[in-house]
PDB file of C-alpha atoms in Angstrom:
ATOM      1  CA  MET A 174     126.676 111.304 107.707  1.00  0.00           C
ATOM      2  CA  ALA A 175     127.725 112.327 111.160  1.00  0.00           C
ATOM      3  CA  CYS A 176     125.727 113.309 114.178  1.00  0.00           C
ATOM      4  CA  ASN A 177     127.406 115.248 116.970  1.00  0.00           C
ATOM      5  CA  SER A 178     130.774 114.514 115.359  1.00  0.00           C
ATOM      6  CA  THR A 179     130.170 110.759 115.368  1.00  0.00           C
ATOM      7  CA  LEU A 180     129.609 108.275 112.618  1.00  0.00           C
ATOM      8  CA  LYS A 181     127.268 105.361 113.086  1.00  0.00           C
ATOM      9  CA  LEU A 182     128.169 102.201 111.184  1.00  0.00           C
ATOM     10  CA  ILE A 183     125.644  99.413 110.820  1.00  0.00           C
ATOM     11  CA  TYR A 184     126.185  95.993 109.295  1.00  0.00           C
ATOM     12  CA  ARG A 185     123.284  93.976 107.958  1.00  0.00           C
ATOM     13  CA  ARG A 186     123.824  90.844 105.945  1.00  0.00           C
ATOM     14  CA  SER A 187     121.222  90.353 103.290  1.00  0.00           C
ATOM     15  CA  ASP A 188     122.086  87.680 100.728  1.00  0.00           C
ATOM     16  CA  HIS A 189     119.408  88.867  98.342  1.00  0.00           C
ATOM     17  CA  LEU A 190     119.074  92.526  99.449  1.00  0.00           C
ATOM     18  CA  GLU A 191     115.677  91.877 101.004  1.00  0.00           C
ATOM     19  CA  TYR A 192     116.510  93.898 104.129  1.00  0.00           C
ATOM     20  CA  VAL A 193     117.422  97.179 102.417  1.00  0.00           C
ATOM     21  CA  PRO A 194     113.959  98.765 102.876  1.00  0.00           C
ATOM     22  CA  HIS A 195     113.990  97.734 106.552  1.00  0.00           C
ATOM     23  CA  VAL A 196     117.458  99.228 107.128  1.00  0.00           C
ATOM     24  CA  ILE A 197     116.394 102.477 105.470  1.00  0.00           C
ATOM     25  CA  ARG A 198     113.186 102.684 107.480  1.00  0.00           C
ATOM     26  CA  GLU A 199     114.756 101.765 110.822  1.00  0.00           C
ATOM     27  CA  GLU A 200     118.243 103.300 110.613  1.00  0.00           C
ATOM     28  CA  GLN A 201     117.832 106.139 108.087  1.00  0.00           C
ATOM     29  CA  PRO A 202     121.440 105.976 106.873  1.00  0.00           C
ATOM     30  CA  GLN A 203     122.918 108.595 104.608  1.00  0.00           C
ATOM     31  CA  MET A 204     125.430 106.114 103.251  1.00  0.00           C
ATOM     32  CA  LEU A 205     124.925 102.515 102.205  1.00  0.00           C
ATOM     33  CA  ILE A 206     127.359  99.955 100.844  1.00  0.00           C
ATOM     34  CA  LEU A 207     125.517  97.248  98.950  1.00  0.00           C
ATOM     35  CA  ASN A 208     126.498  93.884  97.544  1.00  0.00           C
ATOM     36  CA  LYS A 209     124.419  90.798  96.944  1.00  0.00           C
ATOM     37  CA  GLY A 210     127.265  88.484  97.785  1.00  0.00           C
ATOM     38  CA  SER A 211     128.181  85.193  96.192  1.00  0.00           C
ATOM     39  CA  HIS A 212     124.719  83.683  96.473  1.00  0.00           C
ATOM     40  CA  PRO A 213     123.618  82.332  93.095  1.00  0.00           C
ATOM     41  CA  VAL A 214     120.194  83.138  91.690  1.00  0.00           C
ATOM     42  CA  ASN A 215     119.028  83.222  88.095  1.00  0.00           C
ATOM     43  CA  ASP A 216     119.306  86.479  86.149  1.00  0.00           C
ATOM     44  CA  GLU A 217     115.594  87.236  86.388  1.00  0.00           C
ATOM     45  CA  ILE A 218     115.585  87.070  90.198  1.00  0.00           C
ATOM     46  CA  TYR A 219     118.906  88.929  90.356  1.00  0.00           C
ATOM     47  CA  LYS A 220     117.612  91.771  88.178  1.00  0.00           C
ATOM     48  CA  ALA A 221     114.295  92.005  90.037  1.00  0.00           C
ATOM     49  CA  GLY A 222     116.079  92.183  93.406  1.00  0.00           C
ATOM     50  CA  TRP A 223     118.400  94.948  92.284  1.00  0.00           C
ATOM     51  CA  GLN A 224     115.583  96.842  90.567  1.00  0.00           C
ATOM     52  CA  GLU A 225     113.491  96.795  93.742  1.00  0.00           C
ATOM     53  CA  THR A 226     116.500  97.938  95.773  1.00  0.00           C
ATOM     54  CA  ILE A 227     117.324 100.744  93.338  1.00  0.00           C
ATOM     55  CA  ASN A 228     113.680 101.894  93.285  1.00  0.00           C
ATOM     56  CA  THR A 229     113.770 102.078  97.085  1.00  0.00           C
ATOM     57  CA  LEU A 230     117.050 104.010  97.004  1.00  0.00           C
ATOM     58  CA  GLU A 231     115.785 106.472  94.393  1.00  0.00           C
ATOM     59  CA  GLU A 232     112.862 107.413  96.619  1.00  0.00           C
ATOM     60  CA  TYR A 233     115.080 107.531  99.701  1.00  0.00           C
ATOM     61  CA  GLU A 234     117.723 109.678  97.984  1.00  0.00           C
ATOM     62  CA  GLN A 235     114.994 112.128  96.940  1.00  0.00           C
ATOM     63  CA  ASN A 236     113.748 112.324 100.546  1.00  0.00           C
ATOM     64  CA  LEU A 237     117.277 113.006 101.817  1.00  0.00           C
ATOM     65  CA  THR A 238     117.809 115.683  99.170  1.00  0.00           C
ATOM     66  CA  GLU A 239     114.516 117.382 100.080  1.00  0.00           C
ATOM     67  CA  SER A 240     115.631 117.349 103.723  1.00  0.00           C
ATOM     68  CA  GLY A 241     118.944 118.974 102.798  1.00  0.00           C
ATOM     69  CA  LEU A 242     120.953 115.870 103.721  1.00  0.00           C
ATOM     70  CA  PRO A 243     123.746 114.346 101.643  1.00  0.00           C
ATOM     71  CA  SER A 244     123.660 110.733 100.555  1.00  0.00           C
ATOM     72  CA  LEU A 245     126.129 108.238  99.170  1.00  0.00           C
ATOM     73  CA  PHE A 246     125.461 104.730  97.900  1.00  0.00           C
ATOM     74  CA  LEU A 247     128.327 102.384  97.088  1.00  0.00           C
ATOM     75  CA  PHE A 248     127.631  99.262  95.071  1.00  0.00           C
ATOM     76  CA  ARG A 249     130.264  96.526  95.247  1.00  0.00           C
ATOM     77  CA  THR A 250     130.478  94.117  92.344  1.00  0.00           C
ATOM     78  CA  THR A 251     130.255  90.422  93.170  1.00  0.00           C
ATOM     79  CA  VAL A 252     133.361  88.303  92.951  1.00  0.00           C
ATOM     80  CA  PRO A 253     133.613  84.653  91.979  1.00  0.00           C
ATOM     81  CA  GLY A 254     135.836  82.125  93.631  1.00  0.00           C
ATOM     82  CA  HIS A 255     138.512  80.287  91.693  1.00  0.00           C
ATOM     83  CA  PRO A 256     138.126  76.586  90.960  1.00  0.00           C
ATOM     84  CA  GLN A 257     141.310  74.684  91.729  1.00  0.00           C
ATOM     85  CA  CYS A 258     142.502  77.597  93.865  1.00  0.00           C
ATOM     86  CA  GLU A 259     145.007  75.315  95.567  1.00  0.00           C
ATOM     87  CA  ILE A 260     147.248  75.295  92.466  1.00  0.00           C
ATOM     88  CA  TYR A 261     147.848  79.065  92.526  1.00  0.00           C
ATOM     89  CA  THR A 262     150.714  80.542  94.508  1.00  0.00           C
ATOM     90  CA  ALA A 263     150.858  84.003  92.898  1.00  0.00           C
ATOM     91  CA  PRO A 264     148.552  86.555  91.286  1.00  0.00           C
ATOM     92  CA  VAL A 265     147.490  86.003  87.681  1.00  0.00           C
ATOM     93  CA  ASN A 266     147.383  89.372  85.964  1.00  0.00           C
ATOM     94  CA  ASN A 267     145.355  88.125  83.021  1.00  0.00           C
ATOM     95  CA  ILE A 268     141.618  88.632  83.437  1.00  0.00           C
ATOM     96  CA  THR A 269     140.798  86.743  80.226  1.00  0.00           C
ATOM     97  CA  GLN A 270     142.730  83.704  81.435  1.00  0.00           C
ATOM     98  CA  MET A 271     141.062  83.729  84.860  1.00  0.00           C
ATOM     99  CA  GLU A 272     137.604  84.185  83.350  1.00  0.00           C
ATOM    100  CA  ALA A 273     138.276  81.188  81.099  1.00  0.00           C
ATOM    101  CA  VAL A 274     139.203  79.096  84.148  1.00  0.00           C
ATOM    102  CA  ILE A 275     136.038  80.199  85.945  1.00  0.00           C
ATOM    103  CA  ALA A 276     133.890  79.540  82.836  1.00  0.00           C
ATOM    104  CA  ASN A 277     135.324  76.041  82.395  1.00  0.00           C
ATOM    105  CA  LYS A 278     132.891  73.886  84.366  1.00  0.00           C
ATOM    106  CA  SER A 279     135.178  70.866  84.025  1.00  0.00           C
ATOM    107  CA  SER A 280     137.686  72.614  86.329  1.00  0.00           C
ATOM    108  CA  TYR A 281     135.207  72.523  89.234  1.00  0.00           C
ATOM    109  CA  LYS A 282     134.849  69.863  91.853  1.00  0.00           C
ATOM    110  CA  ALA A 283     131.297  68.507  91.777  1.00  0.00           C
ATOM    111  CA  ASN A 284     130.303  70.207  95.042  1.00  0.00           C
ATOM    112  CA  MET A 285     131.403  73.622  93.716  1.00  0.00           C
ATOM    113  CA  LEU A 286     129.193  73.752  90.606  1.00  0.00           C
ATOM    114  CA  LYS A 287     126.248  74.928  92.716  1.00  0.00           C
ATOM    115  CA  PHE A 288     127.971  78.302  93.244  1.00  0.00           C
ATOM    116  CA  ARG A 289     127.705  79.203  89.501  1.00  0.00           C
ATOM    117  CA  TRP A 290     130.646  81.593  89.633  1.00  0.00           C
ATOM    118  CA  TRP A 291     130.698  81.834  85.830  1.00  0.00           C
ATOM    119  CA  GLU A 292     127.475  83.906  86.028  1.00  0.00           C
ATOM    120  CA  PHE A 293     128.834  86.656  88.261  1.00  0.00           C
ATOM    121  CA  LYS A 294     130.463  88.823  85.582  1.00  0.00           C
ATOM    122  CA  ALA A 295     127.232  89.048  83.557  1.00  0.00           C
ATOM    123  CA  GLN A 296     125.219  89.710  86.702  1.00  0.00           C
ATOM    124  CA  ASN A 297     127.562  92.554  87.646  1.00  0.00           C
ATOM    125  CA  VAL A 298     126.817  94.061  84.222  1.00  0.00           C
ATOM    126  CA  ILE A 299     123.078  93.746  84.939  1.00  0.00           C
ATOM    127  CA  MET A 300     123.552  95.687  88.185  1.00  0.00           C
ATOM    128  CA  GLU A 301     125.698  98.337  86.493  1.00  0.00           C
ATOM    129  CA  ASN A 302     123.142  98.780  83.678  1.00  0.00           C
ATOM    130  CA  LEU A 303     120.307  99.173  86.169  1.00  0.00           C
ATOM    131  CA  LEU A 304     122.299 101.817  88.021  1.00  0.00           C
ATOM    132  CA  THR A 305     123.116 103.682  84.816  1.00  0.00           C
ATOM    133  CA  ALA A 306     119.422 103.721  83.879  1.00  0.00           C
ATOM    134  CA  SER A 307     118.334 104.774  87.382  1.00  0.00           C
ATOM    135  CA  ARG A 308     117.606 108.228  88.758  1.00  0.00           C
ATOM    136  CA  LEU A 309     120.237 107.807  91.488  1.00  0.00           C
ATOM    137  CA  ARG A 310     122.724 110.672  91.534  1.00  0.00           C
ATOM    138  CA  ASN A 311     125.041 109.942  94.447  1.00  0.00           C
ATOM    139  CA  TYR A 312     126.477 106.510  93.873  1.00  0.00           C
ATOM    140  CA  HIS A 313     129.731 104.838  92.932  1.00  0.00           C
ATOM    141  CA  ILE A 314     130.646 101.286  91.980  1.00  0.00           C
ATOM    142  CA  LEU A 315     133.372  99.537  93.967  1.00  0.00           C
ATOM    143  CA  ASP A 316     134.762  97.179  91.353  1.00  0.00           C
ATOM    144  CA  ALA A 317     135.806  94.224  93.468  1.00  0.00           C
ATOM    145  CA  TYR A 318     135.507  91.889  90.481  1.00  0.00           C
ATOM    146  CA  ASP A 319     138.545  93.246  88.638  1.00  0.00           C
ATOM    147  CA  ILE A 320     140.596  93.219  91.847  1.00  0.00           C
ATOM    148  CA  ASN A 321     139.710  89.698  92.926  1.00  0.00           C
ATOM    149  CA  ILE A 322     139.614  87.923  89.586  1.00  0.00           C
ATOM    150  CA  ARG A 323     143.400  88.333  89.416  1.00  0.00           C
ATOM    151  CA  ARG A 324     144.041  86.835  92.873  1.00  0.00           C
ATOM    152  CA  PRO A 325     143.305  83.104  92.880  1.00  0.00           C
ATOM    153  CA  ASP A 326     146.298  82.728  95.180  1.00  0.00           C
ATOM    154  CA  HIS A 327     144.392  84.286  98.077  1.00  0.00           C
ATOM    155  CA  HIS A 328     141.543  81.790  97.932  1.00  0.00           C
ATOM    156  CA  ARG A 329     141.941  78.542  99.792  1.00  0.00           C
ATOM    157  CA  PRO A 330     140.171  75.198  99.875  1.00  0.00           C
ATOM    158  CA  PRO A 331     137.720  73.888 100.691  1.00  0.00           C
ATOM    159  CA  ASP A 332     135.485  76.584  99.173  1.00  0.00           C
ATOM    160  CA  CYS A 333     138.030  78.531  97.025  1.00  0.00           C
ATOM    161  CA  LEU A 334     135.893  81.647  97.544  1.00  0.00           C
ATOM    162  CA  HIS A 335     136.819  83.257 100.840  1.00  0.00           C
ATOM    163  CA  ASN A 336     140.117  85.062 101.329  1.00  0.00           C
ATOM    164  CA  CYS A 337     142.855  84.077 103.716  1.00  0.00           C
ATOM    165  CA  PHE A 338     144.671  87.384 103.548  1.00  0.00           C
ATOM    166  CA  PRO A 339     143.325  90.873 104.169  1.00  0.00           C
ATOM    167  CA  SER A 340     145.079  92.594 101.252  1.00  0.00           C
ATOM    168  CA  LYS A 341     142.073  92.697  98.905  1.00  0.00           C
ATOM    169  CA  THR A 342     139.829  93.890 101.686  1.00  0.00           C
ATOM    170  CA  GLU A 343     142.282  96.687 102.340  1.00  0.00           C
ATOM    171  CA  VAL A 344     141.952  97.723  98.699  1.00  0.00           C
ATOM    172  CA  TYR A 345     138.171  97.921  99.207  1.00  0.00           C
ATOM    173  CA  HIS A 346     138.761 100.156 102.215  1.00  0.00           C
ATOM    174  CA  GLN A 347     140.974 102.430 100.133  1.00  0.00           C
ATOM    175  CA  LEU A 348     138.357 102.618  97.388  1.00  0.00           C
ATOM    176  CA  MET A 349     135.650 103.388  99.914  1.00  0.00           C
ATOM    177  CA  LEU A 350     137.791 106.115 101.468  1.00  0.00           C
ATOM    178  CA  HIS A 351     138.409 107.569  98.009  1.00  0.00           C
ATOM    179  CA  PHE A 352     134.671 107.725  97.264  1.00  0.00           C
ATOM    180  CA  LEU A 353     133.965 109.236 100.681  1.00  0.00           C
ATOM    181  CA  LYS A 354     136.517 111.975  99.975  1.00  0.00           C
ATOM    182  CA  VAL A 355     135.108 112.562  96.483  1.00  0.00           C
ATOM    183  CA  SER A 356     131.621 112.805  97.959  1.00  0.00           C
ATOM    184  CA  ALA A 357     132.737 115.174 100.712  1.00  0.00           C
ATOM    185  CA  ASN A 358     134.564 117.413  98.242  1.00  0.00           C
ATOM    186  CA  SER A 359     131.632 117.543  95.841  1.00  0.00           C
ATOM    187  CA  SER A 360     129.175 118.385  98.634  1.00  0.00           C
ATOM    188  CA  LEU A 361     131.482 121.196  99.774  1.00  0.00           C
ATOM    189  CA  HIS A 362     131.558 122.657  96.273  1.00  0.00           C
ATOM    190  CA  SER A 363     127.868 122.377  95.404  1.00  0.00           C
TER     191      SER A 363
END
């Protein structure tokens, strides 16, 4: 993960994960953080995209292992926005309540229905099931869904998806740091 005591970080946006094979081929990372983002597709396309990505990662992880190199793959769950986000001024610590709001299509403005946020929870489960069934060994799931679903107060109009405050992002950083430490400790003891 480091070369000459340095760490190389690369950012590639790929709304549907289509660039993962290219990043692996060109950059040869030992760590990847993956998330499809809030870009709606039907379940069939979603599953096929993740399956192709996981197949690529399985082969790549095997190549790294054969070369004696560690690997770590972090998969971040996808987070919906909150319809009517402007009415919230505090966290809502009730996931069931927030999921009901997100599932209620009548709470959306007409231009927001295209985002299909009510599908994200089920699609996260699809991703998690594919990972569980995969041959990947060195991965963790960053559960952004459970963090964000409780924070409609941080989303702001007009899209009610993006965050105005960095606090949730800082939680992601802490989770990532935790998994990096877990990975480093397990590689030291193996």
